[in-house]
Coordinates of C-alpha atoms in Angstrom, one line a residue:
M258 CA 17.1 29.3 -1.5
S259 CA 15.5 27.8 -4.6
S260 CA 17.3 24.6 -6.0
G261 CA 20.4 24.8 -8.1
T262 CA 22.0 27.8 -6.4
I263 CA 24.5 28.6 -3.6
W264 CA 25.7 31.0 -1.2
N265 CA 27.9 33.8 -2.1
R266 CA 29.5 36.1 0.6
A267 CA 26.6 38.4 1.3
G268 CA 24.6 35.3 1.3
T269 CA 22.4 35.6 -1.7
P270 CA 22.5 33.0 -4.8
S271 CA 25.1 32.7 -6.9
Y272 CA 27.8 31.1 -9.0
A273 CA 31.1 30.4 -7.4
S274 CA 34.7 30.1 -8.6
L275 CA 36.8 27.5 -6.8
A276 CA 40.6 26.6 -7.7
A277 CA 41.1 23.2 -9.0
G278 CA 42.9 21.1 -6.8
S279 CA 43.1 23.4 -3.9
R280 CA 42.5 22.0 -0.6
I281 CA 40.5 23.5 1.9
P282 CA 41.6 23.3 5.5
R283 CA 39.2 21.4 7.7
P284 CA 39.4 22.4 11.8
A285 CA 38.2 20.1 13.8
S286 CA 35.3 22.5 15.1
R287 CA 34.3 22.3 11.5
S288 CA 32.0 25.4 11.2
I289 CA 29.7 25.2 8.5
R290 CA 29.7 28.7 7.4
A291 CA 33.5 28.9 7.9
V292 CA 34.1 26.1 5.4
A293 CA 31.5 27.5 3.2
M294 CA 32.9 31.0 3.0
A295 CA 36.5 29.5 2.7
A296 CA 35.4 27.9 -0.3
L297 CA 33.9 30.3 -2.3
A298 CA 36.7 33.4 -1.9
I299 CA 39.2 31.0 -3.8
A300 CA 39.3 31.9 -7.3
G301 CA 39.6 29.0 -10.4
S302 CA 37.2 26.9 -12.1
F303 CA 33.2 27.0 -12.4
V304 CA 31.0 24.9 -10.5
V305 CA 27.0 25.2 -9.3
I306 CA 26.4 23.8 -5.3
P307 CA 23.1 22.0 -5.9
Q308 CA 20.9 23.8 -3.0
A309 CA 18.3 21.5 -1.9
T310 CA 16.3 23.5 0.8
A311 CA 13.5 25.6 -0.6
S312 CA 12.4 29.3 1.2
G313 CA 8.6 27.9 2.1
T314 CA 9.3 24.1 3.0
P315 CA 6.8 21.7 2.6
T316 CA 4.2 20.4 5.5
V317 CA 1.8 17.4 6.4
D318 CA -1.2 16.9 8.4
A319 CA -2.5 13.5 8.8
P320 CA -5.4 12.6 10.6
A321 CA -5.2 11.6 14.4
T322 CA -7.0 8.1 14.0
A323 CA -8.3 5.7 11.5
G324 CA -9.3 2.2 11.9
A325 CA -10.6 -1.1 10.7
A326 CA -12.3 -4.8 12.0
P327 CA -9.2 -7.1 12.0
N328 CA -8.2 -9.0 9.0
R329 CA -9.2 -6.0 7.4
R330 CA -7.5 -2.9 5.1
A331 CA -7.8 0.5 6.9
Q332 CA -7.8 3.8 5.0
I333 CA -5.6 6.3 6.1
S334 CA -7.7 8.9 4.3
G335 CA -7.5 13.1 5.1
I336 CA -3.9 13.4 4.6
S337 CA -3.2 16.7 3.4
V338 CA 0.3 18.1 2.4
D339 CA 1.2 21.6 1.6
P340 CA 4.5 21.5 -0.8
G341 CA 5.5 25.0 0.3
D342 CA 7.8 26.4 -2.5
S343 CA 8.9 22.9 -3.9
T344 CA 7.7 21.8 -6.9
S345 CA 8.5 18.4 -6.1
L346 CA 8.7 16.2 -2.7
A347 CA 10.4 13.7 -0.8
V348 CA 7.7 11.3 0.9
H349 CA 8.5 8.6 3.6
V350 CA 5.7 6.2 5.2
S351 CA 6.0 3.5 7.7
T352 CA 3.8 1.5 9.5
D353 CA 5.0 -0.5 12.9
Q354 CA 2.2 -3.1 12.4
G355 CA 1.4 -4.8 8.5
T356 CA 2.5 -3.4 5.5
L357 CA 1.3 -0.5 3.1
F358 CA -0.6 -0.5 -0.5
L359 CA -0.3 2.7 -2.6
E360 CA -3.6 2.4 -4.9
D361 CA -2.3 4.9 -7.6
T362 CA 1.7 5.6 -8.2
S363 CA 1.4 7.7 -11.2
G364 CA 4.6 9.9 -11.8
L365 CA 6.2 8.4 -8.5
T366 CA 9.6 7.3 -8.3
F367 CA 10.5 5.1 -5.6
S368 CA 14.1 5.1 -3.8
A369 CA 13.0 2.3 -1.2
G370 CA 10.0 0.1 -0.9
S371 CA 7.6 -0.7 -3.7
Q372 CA 4.0 0.1 -4.2
N373 CA 2.4 -2.4 -2.0
D374 CA 2.8 -5.0 1.0
V375 CA 5.9 -3.4 2.5
A376 CA 5.8 -2.0 5.7
E377 CA 8.5 1.2 5.0
M378 CA 8.3 3.0 1.6
A379 CA 10.2 6.4 0.2
F380 CA 9.6 8.1 -3.1
N381 CA 9.5 11.3 -4.9
G382 CA 7.2 13.2 -7.5
S383 CA 5.4 16.2 -8.0
A384 CA 3.2 17.7 -5.8
Q385 CA 0.0 16.6 -7.2
D386 CA 1.2 13.2 -8.1
V387 CA 2.0 12.9 -4.2
E388 CA -1.4 14.4 -3.4
D389 CA -3.1 11.7 -5.8
A390 CA -0.9 8.9 -4.3
L391 CA -1.6 9.7 -0.8
A392 CA -5.4 9.7 -1.6
A393 CA -5.7 6.5 -1.6
L394 CA -3.1 5.1 0.8
Y395 CA -3.7 1.8 3.1
L396 CA -3.0 -0.1 5.8
Y397 CA -3.2 -3.9 5.8
P398 CA -2.9 -5.3 9.9
P399 CA -0.8 -8.7 10.2
G400 CA -2.9 -11.7 10.0
D401 CA -5.8 -11.2 12.5
F402 CA -4.0 -8.4 14.5
E403 CA -5.7 -6.7 17.0
G404 CA -4.7 -3.4 18.3
D405 CA -3.2 0.2 17.2
A406 CA -0.7 0.6 14.7
T407 CA 1.1 3.6 14.1
F408 CA 1.6 5.4 10.6
T409 CA 4.3 7.8 10.2
I410 CA 4.6 10.7 7.3
S411 CA 7.5 12.4 6.6
V412 CA 7.3 15.2 3.9
A413 CA 10.6 17.0 2.4
D414 CA 11.6 18.5 -0.9
G415 CA 12.1 16.6 -3.6
A416 CA 16.0 17.9 -4.3
A417 CA 17.2 14.8 -2.3
W418 CA 16.4 11.3 -1.7
Y419 CA 15.3 9.4 1.4
L420 CA 17.4 6.2 2.4
P421 CA 15.5 4.5 5.5
E422 CA 18.3 2.1 6.6
T423 CA 20.5 5.5 7.3
G424 CA 17.6 8.0 7.7
H425 CA 19.8 10.3 5.7
Y426 CA 19.1 12.2 2.6
Y427 CA 21.0 12.2 -0.7
Q428 CA 21.5 14.3 -3.9
T429 CA 23.7 14.0 -6.8
S430 CA 25.5 17.0 -8.6
G431 CA 23.4 16.3 -11.6
G432 CA 26.1 15.6 -13.8
T433 CA 28.6 18.3 -12.4
E434 CA 32.0 16.4 -12.6
V435 CA 35.1 18.6 -10.4
D436 CA 37.7 18.0 -8.5
Y437 CA 38.0 16.4 -5.0
T438 CA 38.7 19.8 -3.0
T439 CA 36.0 21.7 -5.1
A440 CA 33.1 18.7 -4.7
E441 CA 34.1 18.8 -1.0
A442 CA 33.8 22.8 -0.4
A443 CA 30.3 22.5 -2.6
A444 CA 29.0 19.3 -0.6
D445 CA 29.8 21.6 2.8
A446 CA 28.3 24.5 2.0
S447 CA 24.8 22.8 0.4
F448 CA 22.0 22.3 3.6
F449 CA 18.7 20.5 3.5
H450 CA 15.9 21.1 6.2
G451 CA 18.7 22.1 8.3
M452 CA 20.9 19.2 7.9
Q453 CA 24.9 20.3 6.5
G454 CA 25.7 18.3 3.9
Y455 CA 29.0 16.4 2.9
L456 CA 30.0 14.1 0.4
F457 CA 29.0 10.8 0.9
T458 CA 30.2 8.5 3.4
P459 CA 29.2 4.1 2.1
T460 CA 29.4 2.7 5.6
S461 CA 27.1 -0.1 4.6
A462 CA 26.4 -2.6 2.2
A463 CA 22.9 -0.9 1.6
E464 CA 24.4 2.6 1.6
K465 CA 26.7 2.0 -1.2
E466 CA 23.8 0.3 -2.9
F467 CA 21.5 2.7 -3.2
V468 CA 24.0 5.5 -4.3
A469 CA 25.1 3.0 -6.8
D470 CA 21.8 1.6 -8.1
F471 CA 20.1 4.8 -7.6
L472 CA 22.2 8.4 -8.2
L473 CA 25.0 7.6 -10.0
G474 CA 24.1 3.8 -11.9
D475 CA 20.4 4.8 -12.9
T476 CA 21.6 8.5 -13.9
G477 CA 24.2 7.7 -16.4
Y478 CA 26.9 9.5 -14.4
G479 CA 28.6 6.8 -13.6
R480 CA 30.6 7.7 -10.5
G481 CA 31.2 10.1 -7.8
W482 CA 33.5 11.2 -5.0
M483 CA 33.4 9.8 -1.4
G484 CA 34.0 11.5 1.8
A485 CA 37.3 9.3 2.3
S486 CA 41.2 10.1 2.4
D487 CA 44.6 9.0 3.3
A488 CA 46.4 12.3 2.6
A489 CA 47.1 12.5 6.1
V490 CA 48.8 9.4 7.2
E491 CA 49.7 7.3 3.5
G492 CA 48.1 3.6 3.8
E493 CA 45.6 4.8 6.6
W494 CA 41.8 5.4 4.7
R495 CA 39.5 7.5 6.8
W496 CA 36.0 8.2 6.8
T497 CA 36.6 12.3 6.5
E498 CA 33.1 14.1 5.9
G499 CA 30.0 13.5 7.8
P500 CA 29.3 12.1 11.1
E501 CA 32.1 10.0 10.6
G502 CA 34.5 12.6 9.9
E503 CA 33.8 13.9 12.8
E504 CA 35.2 11.2 15.5
D505 CA 38.8 11.3 16.2
G506 CA 38.8 14.8 17.2
G507 CA 37.8 15.6 13.5
S508 CA 40.7 13.6 11.7
G509 CA 37.9 11.0 11.3
R510 CA 37.0 7.3 11.4
V511 CA 39.6 5.0 10.5
F512 CA 38.1 2.0 7.9
Y513 CA 41.0 0.6 6.0
R514 CA 44.6 0.1 6.1
D515 CA 46.7 -0.7 3.4
D516 CA 50.0 -2.6 3.3
F517 CA 52.2 -0.6 0.5
D518 CA 52.3 2.8 -0.9
G519 CA 52.0 3.6 -4.5
D520 CA 56.3 2.9 -5.1
G521 CA 55.9 -0.4 -3.2
N522 CA 57.0 0.8 -0.3
P523 CA 55.6 -1.0 3.3
T524 CA 53.2 1.0 5.4
G525 CA 53.9 -0.6 8.6
F526 CA 50.1 -1.7 8.7
A527 CA 48.7 -4.6 8.1
A528 CA 46.0 -4.8 4.7
G529 CA 42.3 -4.9 5.8
A530 CA 39.1 -3.4 7.0
V531 CA 39.7 -2.1 10.6
N532 CA 36.9 -3.2 13.2
G533 CA 34.9 -4.9 10.9
E534 CA 34.2 -1.3 8.8
Y535 CA 32.5 -2.1 5.8
T536 CA 34.7 -1.8 2.3
N537 CA 34.3 -2.6 -1.3
W538 CA 37.3 -1.8 -3.0
I539 CA 37.6 -3.4 -6.4
S540 CA 40.6 -5.7 -7.1
G541 CA 43.9 -4.5 -6.9
Q542 CA 42.6 -1.0 -4.9
P543 CA 43.5 1.1 -3.3
N544 CA 46.8 1.2 -4.9
D545 CA 48.3 4.8 -4.4
S546 CA 48.8 4.8 -8.5
W547 CA 50.9 8.6 -8.4
G548 CA 50.0 9.7 -5.2
E549 CA 46.0 8.9 -5.3
D550 CA 44.9 9.9 -1.8
Y551 CA 40.8 10.2 -2.5
G552 CA 38.2 7.6 -2.8
Y553 CA 35.6 7.3 -5.1
Q554 CA 33.0 5.6 -6.4
F555 CA 31.8 3.5 -9.8
G556 CA 28.0 3.5 -10.9
Y557 CA 28.3 -0.6 -10.0
G558 CA 29.2 0.3 -6.8
G559 CA 33.4 -0.6 -6.6
W560 CA 35.7 2.1 -4.9
E561 CA 38.8 3.3 -6.2
D562 CA 41.3 5.6 -5.4
R563 CA 42.0 8.8 -7.3
D564 CA 44.0 11.8 -7.6
S565 CA 42.3 14.7 -6.0
S566 CA 42.8 16.8 -9.8
S567 CA 40.7 13.9 -11.4
E568 CA 36.9 15.8 -12.3
E569 CA 34.4 13.3 -11.4
E570 CA 30.7 13.5 -10.2
Y571 CA 30.2 13.6 -6.4
V572 CA 27.0 12.9 -4.3
I573 CA 26.2 15.1 -0.9
E574 CA 24.4 13.2 1.9
Y575 CA 22.2 15.1 4.9
G576 CA 22.0 14.0 7.9
G577 CA 23.7 13.2 11.2
M578 CA 25.7 16.1 12.0
S579 CA 26.3 17.0 15.0
G580 CA 25.3 20.9 14.5
D581 CA 22.1 20.2 12.7
T582 CA 18.8 20.8 13.4
P583 CA 16.7 18.9 11.1
A584 CA 13.4 20.4 10.1
I585 CA 11.7 17.8 8.0
A586 CA 7.9 17.8 8.2
Q587 CA 6.2 14.8 10.1
D588 CA 3.1 13.4 11.3
T589 CA 1.4 10.3 12.4
T590 CA -1.7 8.5 12.7
T591 CA -3.1 5.5 15.4
V592 CA -4.8 3.1 13.6
T593 CA -6.9 0.7 15.5
F594 CA -8.0 -2.8 14.3
E595 CA -10.9 -3.9 16.8
P596 CA -14.1 -5.9 15.8
T597 CA -17.3 -4.4 15.2
V598 CA -21.0 -4.6 14.3
P599 CA -21.1 -6.0 11.0
G600 CA -21.7 -3.2 7.6
T601 CA -25.4 -3.1 6.5
P602 CA -26.6 -6.0 4.2
R603 CA -26.4 -5.0 0.4
Y604 CA -28.9 -5.3 -2.6
P605 CA -32.2 -6.8 -0.6
E606 CA -35.3 -7.5 -2.9
T607 CA -38.3 -9.2 -2.7
S608 CA -40.5 -11.2 -5.1
S609 CA -43.9 -13.0 -4.5
N610 CA -45.2 -15.9 -5.9
V611 CA -48.6 -17.2 -6.4
Y612 CA -47.9 -20.8 -5.1
M613 CA -47.1 -18.9 -1.5
E614 CA -50.4 -17.1 -0.8
N615 CA -49.9 -14.2 1.4
A616 CA -46.2 -14.0 1.8
V617 CA -43.4 -12.3 0.7
R618 CA -39.4 -13.7 -0.1
V619 CA -36.7 -11.1 0.9
C620 CA -33.5 -11.7 -0.1
W621 CA -30.1 -9.7 0.2
S622 CA -26.2 -10.3 0.4
N623 CA -24.0 -10.3 3.3
P624 CA -22.3 -7.1 4.3
E625 CA -19.1 -6.1 2.6
E626 CA -17.4 -6.2 6.1
D627 CA -18.7 -8.4 8.8
G628 CA -16.7 -6.2 11.7
G629 CA -13.7 -8.7 11.8
R630 CA -16.4 -11.3 13.5
A631 CA -18.7 -14.0 12.0
I632 CA -22.1 -13.0 11.3
T633 CA -24.2 -14.9 13.4
G634 CA -28.0 -14.0 11.7
Y635 CA -29.9 -11.5 10.2
T636 CA -33.0 -9.9 11.2
V637 CA -35.7 -8.6 8.9
Y638 CA -38.1 -5.8 10.0
V639 CA -41.4 -5.0 8.2
E640 CA -43.6 -1.9 8.2
P641 CA -46.4 -2.4 9.1
Q642 CA -45.0 -3.0 12.3
D643 CA -47.8 -5.2 13.3
V644 CA -45.7 -7.6 11.6
E645 CA -43.1 -9.2 14.2
P646 CA -39.1 -9.5 13.0
V647 CA -38.0 -12.4 11.6
E648 CA -34.7 -13.9 12.4
T649 CA -32.7 -16.1 10.2
V650 CA -29.1 -17.4 9.3
S651 CA -29.6 -17.2 5.8
T652 CA -29.7 -14.3 3.2
C653 CA -33.2 -15.5 1.9
V654 CA -36.4 -15.6 4.0
W655 CA -40.4 -16.0 3.8
I656 CA -42.3 -13.7 5.6
E657 CA -45.7 -15.3 6.1
D658 CA -49.2 -14.3 7.2
L659 CA -49.1 -11.1 5.4
Y660 CA -52.1 -9.8 3.4
Y661 CA -52.3 -10.0 -0.5
G662 CA -52.5 -6.5 -2.1
T663 CA -50.9 -4.8 0.9
D664 CA -47.7 -3.1 0.5
Y665 CA -44.9 -4.1 3.0
T666 CA -41.3 -2.6 3.4
F667 CA -38.3 -4.5 4.8
T668 CA -35.2 -3.8 6.0
I669 CA -32.3 -6.0 6.7
T670 CA -29.8 -6.0 9.7
A671 CA -26.8 -8.0 10.4
T672 CA -25.7 -9.5 13.7
N673 CA -22.3 -10.7 15.1
E674 CA -20.7 -11.6 18.3
I675 CA -20.1 -7.8 19.3
G676 CA -24.0 -6.7 18.4
E677 CA -26.4 -5.7 15.7
G678 CA -25.4 -3.6 12.8
D679 CA -27.2 -0.6 10.8
A680 CA -30.4 -1.1 8.4
S681 CA -30.3 -1.8 5.3
D682 CA -31.8 0.2 2.8
E683 CA -35.7 0.0 2.5
V684 CA -37.5 -2.7 0.0
T685 CA -41.0 -3.1 -0.7
G686 CA -42.8 -6.2 -1.5
T687 CA -46.6 -7.1 -2.2
P688 CA -48.1 -10.8 -0.8
A689 CA -49.5 -12.7 -4.1
A690 CA -53.4 -13.3 -4.3
G691 CA -54.2 -17.1 -4.6
T692 CA -52.7 -20.2 -6.0
P693 CA -54.4 -21.0 -9.4
N694 CA -53.0 -24.3 -9.9
T695 CA -55.1 -25.6 -7.6
T696 CA -59.2 -25.6 -7.0
T697 CA -59.8 -23.5 -3.8
T698 CA -63.1 -22.4 -2.4
T699 CA -62.9 -19.4 -0.7
A700 CA -64.8 -18.7 2.7
A701 CA -67.9 -16.1 2.6
P702 CA -67.0 -12.4 4.3
T703 CA -66.5 -13.0 8.4
T704 CA -66.0 -10.6 10.8
T705 CA -62.4 -11.4 11.7
T706 CA -60.9 -11.8 15.2
T707 CA -57.8 -13.9 14.7
A708 CA -56.5 -12.7 11.4
P709 CA -52.5 -12.9 11.8
R710 CA -51.8 -9.1 11.9
P711 CA -54.4 -7.0 11.8
A712 CA -54.2 -3.9 13.7
T713 CA -57.8 -3.8 15.1
T714 CA -60.7 -6.1 14.5
T715 CA -62.0 -6.0 10.8
T716 CA -64.4 -7.1 8.2
T717 CA -62.5 -8.0 4.9
A718 CA -63.7 -8.7 1.4
P719 CA -63.4 -12.2 0.5
R720 CA -60.4 -13.2 -1.4
S721 CA -62.5 -15.1 -4.0
A722 CA -66.0 -14.5 -4.5
T723 CA -66.6 -18.0 -6.3
T724 CA -65.0 -21.2 -6.4
T725 CA -62.6 -21.6 -9.4
T726 CA -60.7 -24.4 -11.2
T727 CA -57.6 -23.4 -13.0
V728 CA -54.7 -24.9 -15.3
A729 CA -51.9 -24.8 -14.5
A730 CA -49.4 -22.2 -15.4
P731 CA -45.7 -22.8 -16.4
V732 CA -43.5 -23.0 -13.3
A733 CA -40.1 -21.4 -13.0
S734 CA -37.7 -23.2 -10.7
A735 CA -34.3 -21.9 -9.4
P736 CA -31.4 -21.9 -11.8
D737 CA -28.9 -24.6 -12.4
A738 CA -25.6 -24.3 -10.3
P739 CA -23.4 -22.0 -12.3
E740 CA -19.9 -23.5 -13.6
I741 CA -16.2 -21.7 -12.7
T742 CA -14.2 -21.2 -15.9
E743 CA -11.1 -19.6 -14.5
I744 CA -9.6 -17.8 -11.1
V745 CA -7.0 -15.0 -11.1
P746 CA -5.0 -14.3 -8.2
A747 CA -4.8 -10.5 -7.7
S748 CA -3.1 -8.5 -4.6
H749 CA -6.0 -9.0 -1.7
A750 CA -8.4 -10.5 -3.8
L751 CA -9.5 -13.5 -6.3
V752 CA -10.9 -12.6 -9.9
V753 CA -13.7 -15.3 -10.9
E754 CA -15.2 -16.1 -14.0
W755 CA -17.9 -18.5 -14.8
E756 CA -20.5 -19.7 -17.5
A757 CA -24.0 -18.3 -17.9
T758 CA -26.3 -21.1 -16.5
D759 CA -29.5 -22.2 -17.2
D760 CA -31.9 -19.5 -16.2
G761 CA -34.7 -22.2 -15.2
G762 CA -37.6 -20.3 -16.6
A763 CA -37.1 -16.7 -15.1
E764 CA -34.7 -14.0 -15.7
I765 CA -31.3 -14.5 -13.6
A766 CA -31.4 -11.6 -11.0
R767 CA -27.9 -11.8 -9.5
Y768 CA -24.8 -14.4 -8.9
T769 CA -23.2 -14.9 -5.6
V770 CA -19.8 -15.2 -5.6
R771 CA -18.0 -16.8 -2.1
A772 CA -14.3 -17.2 -1.3
D773 CA -14.0 -19.5 2.0
P774 CA -10.8 -20.4 3.6
T775 CA -10.2 -24.5 3.2
T776 CA -9.7 -26.7 5.6
G777 CA -6.6 -28.3 3.6
S778 CA -5.7 -30.7 1.0
A779 CA -7.9 -33.6 2.8
G780 CA -11.1 -31.6 2.1
M781 CA -13.0 -28.3 1.0
T782 CA -15.1 -27.7 4.0
L783 CA -16.5 -24.2 3.7
K784 CA -16.8 -21.6 6.4
T785 CA -19.3 -19.0 6.3
T786 CA -18.2 -15.5 4.5
S787 CA -19.2 -12.9 3.1
G788 CA -20.3 -13.0 -0.5
T789 CA -19.8 -10.5 -3.9
Q790 CA -23.1 -10.2 -5.7
V791 CA -23.0 -9.0 -9.0
S792 CA -25.8 -8.5 -11.7
G793 CA -27.7 -11.5 -13.4
D794 CA -26.0 -9.9 -17.0
T795 CA -22.3 -10.6 -15.6
T796 CA -20.1 -13.9 -15.7
T797 CA -16.9 -12.5 -13.9
A798 CA -16.6 -10.8 -10.3
T799 CA -13.5 -9.6 -7.8
V800 CA -14.0 -11.1 -4.4
D801 CA -11.4 -8.4 -2.3
G802 CA -10.5 -8.1 1.4
L803 CA -8.5 -11.6 1.4
T804 CA -5.5 -12.5 2.8
N805 CA -2.4 -12.9 0.2
G806 CA -0.4 -16.6 0.2
T807 CA -4.2 -18.1 1.7
E808 CA -5.7 -20.9 0.0
Y809 CA -9.7 -20.3 -0.3
A810 CA -12.9 -22.6 -2.1
V811 CA -14.7 -20.4 -4.4
T812 CA -18.3 -21.1 -5.2
V813 CA -20.9 -19.3 -7.2
T814 CA -24.9 -19.4 -7.0
A815 CA -27.3 -17.9 -9.4
T816 CA -30.7 -16.3 -8.0
N817 CA -33.9 -16.1 -10.1
A818 CA -37.6 -15.1 -8.9
A819 CA -38.2 -18.8 -7.7
G820 CA -35.1 -19.0 -5.7
T821 CA -31.3 -19.7 -5.8
S822 CA -29.3 -22.6 -7.3
A823 CA -27.2 -24.6 -5.4
P824 CA -23.5 -23.6 -5.3
S825 CA -21.3 -24.2 -8.1
A826 CA -18.6 -27.0 -7.3
A827 CA -16.3 -25.6 -5.0
V828 CA -13.2 -24.4 -6.7
R829 CA -9.6 -23.9 -5.0
G830 CA -8.1 -20.2 -5.6
R831 CA -5.1 -19.0 -3.9
H832 CA -3.8 -15.5 -3.7
A833 CA -0.2 -14.2 -5.0
A834 CA 1.9 -14.4 -1.6
T835 CA 3.3 -11.2 -2.7
P836 CA 1.7 -9.1 -5.3
S837 CA 3.2 -9.0 -8.9
L838 CA 1.9 -5.6 -9.6
S839 CA 4.2 -2.5 -9.7
R840 CA 1.2 0.0 -10.2
P841 CA -2.3 -0.2 -10.6
G842 CA -3.3 -1.7 -14.4
S843 CA 0.6 -3.5 -15.0
R844 CA -0.3 -6.6 -12.8
T845 CA 0.1 -10.0 -14.8
P846 CA -0.9 -12.8 -12.6
R847 CA -0.7 -16.3 -13.3
A848 CA -4.3 -17.8 -13.9
A849 CA -6.0 -20.8 -12.6
T850 CA -7.7 -22.2 -14.9
C851 CA -10.8 -24.7 -13.6
P852 CA -11.5 -28.0 -15.1
R853 CA -15.4 -28.7 -15.7
S854 CA -15.6 -32.2 -13.9
T855 CA -13.4 -32.2 -10.9
L856 CA -12.0 -30.0 -8.1
P857 CA -8.4 -28.3 -10.1
K858 CA -5.2 -28.3 -9.0
E859 CA -4.3 -25.8 -6.4
S860 CA -3.5 -22.5 -8.5
S861 CA -0.2 -21.3 -7.9

């Protein structure tokens, strides 16, 4: 049945007429169809029951597995949702380890949790907005957690809203105001994914606040009937609806007793909550004025008793009834966090220099992912393969004993304690052909039997046919160290800015930004971590994949054809402990501006 309709006697959508003030008998068995049909048989005032279940219910399919290295976020990609006949969806996602993050929350309204850094969130939105949000869903493990996390997603029709504290769904009457009996019958005749509706029973502060702030207060309707009454025994308030209403042989759970009735006569009870049950009566309530026997809640959360003929909005709750057969689409993903080999080294490049004869300089940036273990070294492979691979712990190395004029191809791999990762993209380089700032005598042609890397014994042409004297050309040098000007904390990231530095006579090819955990206030000892690289015409970079609330020492280096500068003065930057943004594009973090002479104070 579509949203906004009810059953008539034949079970087809229609409007229903109910008599104001009529009380529907409630047998202990509470037959769902019998109660609903009894309500619809009474003539009187007009009401529309907001029926929540669509005939084609939503389904969801999540990947069986996902994974990442420890202390790295894992994307749960490939979640597929079929909305069925629903135009909007109610989604609930949770994890038993770590926190969740949605990159895109456009068009979503959250009923629980928020966009990021929460273990559980619930939201409603159009089918398209939900699909867009789930396309960029990430799970962040707690600290250095290694093992399996379980991610769970459930999807229902968007006519109702989910509250994780109760595991129930809730729906307002959409501004329709009716007497208590009409509201009770309308709620009991509503169904949502195999669950019978009933007037809500706020048995906890969380449930009361959810209904007050989200369903009543925020919609502007202001107040709504609860499933509470003392009509059976004056002064003895019971939850007469929902699972609580099924207790005590169908009489309902007693949660409060009053000592006097509205005429000032003693009830024989001691006033107060029963057995620690939650209550939120406003001052002077309940007072049984004019025989008020039914409870309702204001938009701000306070409770009051009212006469059954008062016309109020109402809230329907779904879940927990003994006859329910819930049919909410649900799926799970096992997300494994375990160390692995490093990713591929990035941005490989080569350069040659006339002052380094028969050699090529190969440089690269650290892999984006270290596999959850520190990188212990790199290996540079050279083609033709008669040149032995070169191992190094740095991100730049001269490959020597080559032949000038010959094109070589280089690839780089990174290694940690787990093993060697995949090779980088190929990059080519050609050795330079001499040292023009010196006087060099080149030997005559010879038959070479001890050349550095020949495939066979060959006769080579002379590198220089004559003795040549040249005047030294201008010599380029490595750039000056950059100077950091600002660090802005973001969620799992730091945004770093710096001033362009002197290029040393050769165009700056790239800047590399590193963010390394500090050892505390006593020092700025750096630890080897992956660097973030940007082009030489850029003076800002975002270092991501970091841990919120952790202090980092940030440095920047500049690289040109002659080499890499010394690191900038280390500057401390700290993540926001909890992200301040509500959705992408709306964050307003506080920036830590860096002094130019000494280390700055710790940024907040």
